[in-house]
PDB file of C-alpha atoms in Angstrom:
ATOM      1  CA  UNK F  14     -47.640  -9.993  12.780  1.00 44.00           C
ATOM      2  CA  UNK F  15     -50.166 -12.936  13.068  1.00 49.00           C
ATOM      3  CA  UNK F  16     -52.288 -13.995   9.594  1.00 52.00           C
ATOM      4  CA  UNK F  17     -54.929 -12.379  11.044  1.00 67.00           C
ATOM      5  CA  UNK F  18     -53.250  -9.162   9.995  1.00 82.00           C
ATOM      6  CA  UNK F  19     -50.914  -9.890   7.215  1.00 90.00           C
ATOM      7  CA  UNK F  20     -50.858  -6.979   5.123  1.00 93.00           C
ATOM      8  CA  UNK F  21     -51.247  -7.907   1.566  1.00 92.00           C
ATOM      9  CA  UNK F  22     -52.656  -6.016  -2.117  1.00 89.00           C
ATOM     10  CA  UNK F  23     -55.789  -4.666  -0.285  1.00 90.00           C
ATOM     11  CA  UNK F  24     -53.608  -2.541   1.936  1.00 90.00           C
ATOM     12  CA  UNK F  25     -51.566  -1.333  -0.406  1.00 88.00           C
ATOM     13  CA  UNK F  26     -52.151   2.513  -1.119  1.00 81.00           C
ATOM     14  CA  UNK F  27     -50.104   2.702  -4.481  1.00 83.00           C
ATOM     15  CA  UNK F  28     -51.383  -0.364  -7.022  1.00 80.00           C
ATOM     16  CA  UNK F  29     -47.695   0.593  -8.862  1.00 84.00           C
ATOM     17  CA  UNK F  30     -47.871  -3.031 -10.779  1.00 83.00           C
ATOM     18  CA  UNK F  31     -49.426  -1.806 -12.768  1.00 81.00           C
ATOM     19  CA  UNK F  32     -46.835   1.432 -13.913  1.00 79.00           C
ATOM     20  CA  UNK F  33     -43.507   0.995 -15.554  1.00 69.00           C
ATOM     21  CA  UNK F  34     -41.667   3.265 -13.045  1.00 66.00           C
ATOM     22  CA  UNK F  35     -42.933   1.291  -9.987  1.00 74.00           C
ATOM     23  CA  UNK F  36     -42.618   1.846  -6.104  1.00 84.00           C
ATOM     24  CA  UNK F  37     -43.355  -0.971  -4.030  1.00 86.00           C
ATOM     25  CA  UNK F  38     -44.470  -0.897  -0.170  1.00 87.00           C
ATOM     26  CA  UNK F  39     -42.293  -2.987   2.368  1.00 88.00           C
ATOM     27  CA  UNK F  40     -44.951  -6.507   2.205  1.00 90.00           C
ATOM     28  CA  UNK F  41     -45.284  -5.873  -1.592  1.00 89.00           C
ATOM     29  CA  UNK F  42     -46.254  -9.293  -3.166  1.00 90.00           C
ATOM     30  CA  UNK F  43     -44.484  -8.296  -6.187  1.00 86.00           C
ATOM     31  CA  UNK F  44     -41.233  -7.668  -4.751  1.00 87.00           C
ATOM     32  CA  UNK F  45     -41.665 -10.740  -2.250  1.00 89.00           C
ATOM     33  CA  UNK F  46     -42.758 -12.855  -4.981  1.00 91.00           C
ATOM     34  CA  UNK F  47     -40.466 -16.668  -5.147  1.00 95.00           C
ATOM     35  CA  UNK F  48     -39.744 -16.534  -8.820  1.00 95.00           C
ATOM     36  CA  UNK F  49     -41.056 -20.267  -8.566  1.00 97.00           C
ATOM     37  CA  UNK F  50     -44.975 -18.992  -8.260  1.00 97.00           C
ATOM     38  CA  UNK F  51     -44.247 -16.885 -11.152  1.00 96.00           C
ATOM     39  CA  UNK F  52     -43.010 -19.136 -13.530  1.00 97.00           C
ATOM     40  CA  UNK F  53     -45.384 -22.148 -12.493  1.00 97.00           C
ATOM     41  CA  UNK F  54     -48.479 -19.420 -13.510  1.00 97.00           C
ATOM     42  CA  UNK F  55     -46.136 -18.255 -16.809  1.00 96.00           C
ATOM     43  CA  UNK F  56     -46.012 -21.665 -17.847  1.00 97.00           C
ATOM     44  CA  UNK F  57     -49.640 -22.451 -17.452  1.00 97.00           C
ATOM     45  CA  UNK F  58     -50.322 -19.029 -19.672  1.00 97.00           C
ATOM     46  CA  UNK F  59     -48.510 -21.046 -22.248  1.00 95.00           C
ATOM     47  CA  UNK F  60     -51.098 -23.748 -22.804  1.00 94.00           C
ATOM     48  CA  UNK F  61     -52.683 -23.318 -25.827  1.00 91.00           C
ATOM     49  CA  UNK F  62     -56.546 -22.867 -24.191  1.00 94.00           C
ATOM     50  CA  UNK F  63     -55.279 -20.417 -21.686  1.00 96.00           C
ATOM     51  CA  UNK F  64     -53.169 -18.912 -23.751  1.00 97.00           C
ATOM     52  CA  UNK F  65     -56.272 -18.190 -26.365  1.00 97.00           C
ATOM     53  CA  UNK F  66     -58.489 -17.053 -23.006  1.00 97.00           C
ATOM     54  CA  UNK F  67     -55.731 -14.686 -21.662  1.00 98.00           C
ATOM     55  CA  UNK F  68     -55.457 -12.959 -25.098  1.00 98.00           C
ATOM     56  CA  UNK F  69     -59.455 -13.229 -25.848  1.00 98.00           C
ATOM     57  CA  UNK F  70     -59.672 -11.412 -22.643  1.00 98.00           C
ATOM     58  CA  UNK F  71     -57.252  -8.722 -23.065  1.00 98.00           C
ATOM     59  CA  UNK F  72     -58.730  -8.065 -26.386  1.00 98.00           C
ATOM     60  CA  UNK F  73     -62.135  -7.703 -25.108  1.00 98.00           C
ATOM     61  CA  UNK F  74     -61.624  -5.007 -22.265  1.00 98.00           C
ATOM     62  CA  UNK F  75     -59.324  -3.098 -25.194  1.00 98.00           C
ATOM     63  CA  UNK F  76     -61.519  -3.339 -27.607  1.00 98.00           C
ATOM     64  CA  UNK F  77     -65.183  -2.135 -25.924  1.00 97.00           C
ATOM     65  CA  UNK F  78     -63.376  -0.544 -22.968  1.00 97.00           C
ATOM     66  CA  UNK F  79     -66.563   1.647 -20.884  1.00 97.00           C
ATOM     67  CA  UNK F  80     -68.442   0.869 -23.905  1.00 98.00           C
ATOM     68  CA  UNK F  81     -69.797  -2.554 -24.039  1.00 98.00           C
ATOM     69  CA  UNK F  82     -72.169  -4.272 -21.103  1.00 98.00           C
ATOM     70  CA  UNK F  83     -70.925  -7.190 -19.526  1.00 98.00           C
ATOM     71  CA  UNK F  84     -74.149  -8.972 -22.271  1.00 98.00           C
ATOM     72  CA  UNK F  85     -72.193  -7.603 -24.947  1.00 98.00           C
ATOM     73  CA  UNK F  86     -68.433  -8.460 -23.758  1.00 98.00           C
ATOM     74  CA  UNK F  87     -69.587 -12.354 -22.952  1.00 98.00           C
ATOM     75  CA  UNK F  88     -70.485 -12.756 -27.046  1.00 98.00           C
ATOM     76  CA  UNK F  89     -67.570 -11.002 -28.134  1.00 98.00           C
ATOM     77  CA  UNK F  90     -65.534 -13.577 -25.917  1.00 98.00           C
ATOM     78  CA  UNK F  91     -67.306 -16.204 -26.911  1.00 98.00           C
ATOM     79  CA  UNK F  92     -66.248 -15.293 -30.705  1.00 98.00           C
ATOM     80  CA  UNK F  93     -62.966 -14.903 -29.572  1.00 98.00           C
ATOM     81  CA  UNK F  94     -62.376 -18.221 -28.080  1.00 98.00           C
ATOM     82  CA  UNK F  95     -64.788 -20.133 -30.841  1.00 98.00           C
ATOM     83  CA  UNK F  96     -67.256 -20.665 -28.086  1.00 98.00           C
ATOM     84  CA  UNK F  97     -71.129 -21.413 -29.811  1.00 98.00           C
ATOM     85  CA  UNK F  98     -72.777 -23.325 -27.267  1.00 98.00           C
ATOM     86  CA  UNK F  99     -73.574 -21.424 -24.453  1.00 98.00           C
ATOM     87  CA  UNK F 100     -74.143 -23.480 -21.103  1.00 98.00           C
ATOM     88  CA  UNK F 101     -76.504 -21.072 -18.500  1.00 98.00           C
ATOM     89  CA  UNK F 102     -76.535 -22.415 -14.939  1.00 98.00           C
ATOM     90  CA  UNK F 103     -79.186 -20.207 -13.568  1.00 98.00           C
ATOM     91  CA  UNK F 104     -80.798 -19.562 -10.457  1.00 98.00           C
ATOM     92  CA  UNK F 105     -84.472 -20.119 -10.481  1.00 97.00           C
ATOM     93  CA  UNK F 106     -85.438 -17.082  -8.952  1.00 97.00           C
ATOM     94  CA  UNK F 107     -83.740 -15.319 -12.112  1.00 98.00           C
ATOM     95  CA  UNK F 108     -85.425 -17.203 -14.451  1.00 98.00           C
ATOM     96  CA  UNK F 109     -86.407 -14.187 -16.507  1.00 98.00           C
ATOM     97  CA  UNK F 110     -82.952 -12.955 -16.777  1.00 98.00           C
ATOM     98  CA  UNK F 111     -82.091 -16.053 -18.099  1.00 98.00           C
ATOM     99  CA  UNK F 112     -84.830 -16.513 -20.976  1.00 98.00           C
ATOM    100  CA  UNK F 113     -83.864 -12.465 -21.832  1.00 98.00           C
ATOM    101  CA  UNK F 114     -80.239 -13.816 -22.277  1.00 98.00           C
ATOM    102  CA  UNK F 115     -81.013 -17.065 -23.573  1.00 98.00           C
ATOM    103  CA  UNK F 116     -83.012 -14.539 -26.535  1.00 98.00           C
ATOM    104  CA  UNK F 117     -80.367 -12.445 -26.658  1.00 98.00           C
ATOM    105  CA  UNK F 118     -77.802 -15.239 -27.327  1.00 98.00           C
ATOM    106  CA  UNK F 119     -79.581 -16.707 -30.158  1.00 98.00           C
ATOM    107  CA  UNK F 120     -80.656 -13.646 -31.872  1.00 98.00           C
ATOM    108  CA  UNK F 121     -76.496 -13.143 -32.569  1.00 98.00           C
ATOM    109  CA  UNK F 122     -76.164 -16.855 -33.475  1.00 98.00           C
ATOM    110  CA  UNK F 123     -75.624 -18.835 -30.488  1.00 98.00           C
ATOM    111  CA  UNK F 124     -77.072 -21.632 -29.047  1.00 98.00           C
ATOM    112  CA  UNK F 125     -77.803 -21.589 -25.210  1.00 98.00           C
ATOM    113  CA  UNK F 126     -79.080 -24.073 -22.851  1.00 98.00           C
ATOM    114  CA  UNK F 127     -79.388 -23.995 -19.629  1.00 98.00           C
ATOM    115  CA  UNK F 128     -80.484 -25.652 -16.939  1.00 98.00           C
ATOM    116  CA  UNK F 129     -81.818 -24.154 -13.426  1.00 98.00           C
ATOM    117  CA  UNK F 130     -80.757 -24.273  -9.907  1.00 98.00           C
ATOM    118  CA  UNK F 131     -83.710 -26.558  -8.595  1.00 98.00           C
ATOM    119  CA  UNK F 132     -82.903 -29.851 -11.462  1.00 98.00           C
ATOM    120  CA  UNK F 133     -83.411 -32.979 -10.030  1.00 97.00           C
ATOM    121  CA  UNK F 134     -86.710 -31.498  -7.251  1.00 97.00           C
ATOM    122  CA  UNK F 135     -84.473 -33.325  -4.111  1.00 97.00           C
ATOM    123  CA  UNK F 136     -85.548 -32.372  -0.890  1.00 98.00           C
ATOM    124  CA  UNK F 137     -82.605 -30.236   0.746  1.00 97.00           C
ATOM    125  CA  UNK F 138     -83.107 -32.620   4.159  1.00 97.00           C
ATOM    126  CA  UNK F 139     -82.389 -35.850   1.707  1.00 97.00           C
ATOM    127  CA  UNK F 140     -78.331 -34.672   1.466  1.00 97.00           C
ATOM    128  CA  UNK F 141     -78.251 -33.455   5.086  1.00 98.00           C
ATOM    129  CA  UNK F 142     -79.058 -29.857   5.320  1.00 97.00           C
ATOM    130  CA  UNK F 143     -80.765 -29.088   8.122  1.00 97.00           C
ATOM    131  CA  UNK F 144     -84.288 -29.262   8.129  1.00 97.00           C
ATOM    132  CA  UNK F 145     -85.458 -25.962   8.976  1.00 98.00           C
ATOM    133  CA  UNK F 146     -83.347 -24.848   5.728  1.00 98.00           C
ATOM    134  CA  UNK F 147     -86.643 -26.366   3.787  1.00 97.00           C
ATOM    135  CA  UNK F 148     -88.631 -23.143   5.457  1.00 97.00           C
ATOM    136  CA  UNK F 149     -87.925 -21.143   2.683  1.00 96.00           C
ATOM    137  CA  UNK F 150     -87.903 -23.835  -0.005  1.00 96.00           C
ATOM    138  CA  UNK F 151     -88.006 -27.505  -0.092  1.00 97.00           C
ATOM    139  CA  UNK F 152     -85.864 -28.257  -2.917  1.00 98.00           C
ATOM    140  CA  UNK F 153     -81.911 -28.148  -2.949  1.00 98.00           C
ATOM    141  CA  UNK F 154     -80.171 -26.248  -5.155  1.00 98.00           C
ATOM    142  CA  UNK F 155     -78.342 -28.751  -7.476  1.00 98.00           C
ATOM    143  CA  UNK F 156     -74.981 -26.967  -8.804  1.00 98.00           C
ATOM    144  CA  UNK F 157     -72.810 -30.354  -9.035  1.00 98.00           C
ATOM    145  CA  UNK F 158     -76.017 -31.695 -11.369  1.00 98.00           C
ATOM    146  CA  UNK F 159     -76.147 -28.447 -13.415  1.00 98.00           C
ATOM    147  CA  UNK F 160     -72.346 -29.048 -14.623  1.00 98.00           C
ATOM    148  CA  UNK F 161     -72.620 -32.289 -15.000  1.00 98.00           C
ATOM    149  CA  UNK F 162     -75.888 -32.001 -17.521  1.00 98.00           C
ATOM    150  CA  UNK F 163     -73.895 -29.041 -19.233  1.00 98.00           C
ATOM    151  CA  UNK F 164     -71.065 -31.230 -19.363  1.00 98.00           C
ATOM    152  CA  UNK F 165     -73.163 -34.025 -21.059  1.00 98.00           C
ATOM    153  CA  UNK F 166     -73.884 -31.326 -23.388  1.00 98.00           C
ATOM    154  CA  UNK F 167     -70.566 -30.338 -24.316  1.00 98.00           C
ATOM    155  CA  UNK F 168     -70.496 -26.657 -23.759  1.00 98.00           C
ATOM    156  CA  UNK F 169     -68.109 -24.642 -25.268  1.00 98.00           C
ATOM    157  CA  UNK F 170     -68.641 -21.605 -22.351  1.00 98.00           C
ATOM    158  CA  UNK F 171     -70.709 -21.591 -19.449  1.00 98.00           C
ATOM    159  CA  UNK F 172     -72.245 -18.856 -17.841  1.00 98.00           C
ATOM    160  CA  UNK F 173     -73.803 -18.436 -14.416  1.00 98.00           C
ATOM    161  CA  UNK F 174     -76.957 -16.532 -13.728  1.00 98.00           C
ATOM    162  CA  UNK F 175     -77.452 -15.782 -10.314  1.00 98.00           C
ATOM    163  CA  UNK F 176     -76.655 -18.832  -8.525  1.00 98.00           C
ATOM    164  CA  UNK F 177     -76.059 -18.756  -4.147  1.00 98.00           C
ATOM    165  CA  UNK F 178     -73.075 -18.062  -2.569  1.00 98.00           C
ATOM    166  CA  UNK F 179     -71.328 -21.439  -2.417  1.00 98.00           C
ATOM    167  CA  UNK F 180     -73.363 -23.190  -4.996  1.00 98.00           C
ATOM    168  CA  UNK F 181     -71.585 -21.349  -7.500  1.00 98.00           C
ATOM    169  CA  UNK F 182     -68.332 -22.666  -6.050  1.00 98.00           C
ATOM    170  CA  UNK F 183     -69.440 -26.024  -6.577  1.00 98.00           C
ATOM    171  CA  UNK F 184     -70.360 -25.678 -10.152  1.00 98.00           C
ATOM    172  CA  UNK F 185     -67.477 -23.831 -10.981  1.00 98.00           C
ATOM    173  CA  UNK F 186     -65.431 -26.664  -9.479  1.00 98.00           C
ATOM    174  CA  UNK F 187     -67.240 -28.974 -11.360  1.00 98.00           C
ATOM    175  CA  UNK F 188     -68.159 -27.827 -14.905  1.00 98.00           C
ATOM    176  CA  UNK F 189     -65.586 -28.758 -17.532  1.00 98.00           C
ATOM    177  CA  UNK F 190     -65.754 -25.869 -19.698  1.00 98.00           C
ATOM    178  CA  UNK F 191     -64.737 -22.525 -18.722  1.00 97.00           C
ATOM    179  CA  UNK F 192     -66.983 -20.162 -17.018  1.00 98.00           C
ATOM    180  CA  UNK F 193     -67.971 -16.334 -16.589  1.00 98.00           C
ATOM    181  CA  UNK F 194     -70.444 -14.812 -14.540  1.00 98.00           C
ATOM    182  CA  UNK F 195     -73.454 -12.333 -15.779  1.00 98.00           C
ATOM    183  CA  UNK F 196     -75.098 -12.058 -12.902  1.00 98.00           C
ATOM    184  CA  UNK F 197     -73.878 -12.454  -9.234  1.00 98.00           C
ATOM    185  CA  UNK F 198     -77.430 -12.818  -6.886  1.00 97.00           C
ATOM    186  CA  UNK F 199     -77.602 -10.466  -3.563  1.00 97.00           C
ATOM    187  CA  UNK F 200     -81.268 -10.402  -2.662  1.00 96.00           C
ATOM    188  CA  UNK F 201     -81.091  -7.641  -0.515  1.00 96.00           C
ATOM    189  CA  UNK F 202     -79.514  -5.088  -3.148  1.00 96.00           C
ATOM    190  CA  UNK F 203     -81.248  -6.327  -6.186  1.00 96.00           C
ATOM    191  CA  UNK F 204     -78.208  -8.300  -7.324  1.00 97.00           C
ATOM    192  CA  UNK F 205     -75.994  -5.474  -7.340  1.00 97.00           C
ATOM    193  CA  UNK F 206     -73.415  -7.023  -4.453  1.00 96.00           C
ATOM    194  CA  UNK F 207     -71.120  -3.829  -4.827  1.00 97.00           C
ATOM    195  CA  UNK F 208     -74.116  -1.744  -3.114  1.00 96.00           C
ATOM    196  CA  UNK F 209     -72.771  -2.794  -0.090  1.00 96.00           C
ATOM    197  CA  UNK F 210     -69.358  -1.852  -0.315  1.00 96.00           C
ATOM    198  CA  UNK F 211     -70.310   1.555  -1.685  1.00 96.00           C
ATOM    199  CA  UNK F 212     -72.865   2.172   1.307  1.00 95.00           C
ATOM    200  CA  UNK F 213     -69.926   0.549   3.759  1.00 96.00           C
ATOM    201  CA  UNK F 214     -69.085   3.931   4.946  1.00 93.00           C
ATOM    202  CA  UNK F 215     -72.432   5.174   5.259  1.00 94.00           C
ATOM    203  CA  UNK F 216     -75.937   3.790   5.075  1.00 93.00           C
ATOM    204  CA  UNK F 217     -74.471   0.019   5.834  1.00 93.00           C
ATOM    205  CA  UNK F 218     -71.865   0.947   8.636  1.00 94.00           C
ATOM    206  CA  UNK F 219     -73.175  -0.418  11.052  1.00 93.00           C
ATOM    207  CA  UNK F 220     -75.049  -3.354   8.884  1.00 92.00           C
ATOM    208  CA  UNK F 221     -71.481  -4.388   8.371  1.00 94.00           C
ATOM    209  CA  UNK F 222     -70.330  -4.134  11.953  1.00 93.00           C
ATOM    210  CA  UNK F 223     -67.584  -1.279  10.325  1.00 93.00           C
ATOM    211  CA  UNK F 224     -68.747   0.838  13.751  1.00 85.00           C
ATOM    212  CA  UNK F 225     -66.720  -1.500  16.070  1.00 73.00           C
ATOM    213  CA  UNK F 226     -63.867  -0.907  13.822  1.00 61.00           C
TER     214      UNK F 226
END
């Protein structure tokens, strides 16, 4: 079987890895796991900060299960890890959402500090982006600078609000602080990207090329 069709967790019909009594498919990643990979991961969970993050994440999930909104979960998580200064890396198109989030953070005792995606106002073509890309806006997004400026502010936790696909990847890479995402941009679905998945077998079937499968 070539790599393009190599089976993985999305092809499993059981998801039994979450149960105590388990049966697994022949291709299961758990039963074919190299013990060294598991050991490598567990060692890093034992790192003091990583361990704190894992415990806090599990507690937030347990304590607010189906009760807390994502906004509330982020604040609860921040308190559990001792984060007070919250960096916001937001898209300019979601400035209103970022302002509302900052207002909520301040009302709950946090110190928000935001850096918008267009910071520095450099032209897209100035770094070799094709000139035609400026037809939808001349200024480039600057996720690496967003991360650097938040790093200089020594934020305790950074929150992404609507960065573009790929720009978010660069922000995650260069952020010194741990990062969580509040809003994922999707210009077509009103920033609800899961809508394309929910409609993949109906309204969006042709749009997502599933008629050919």
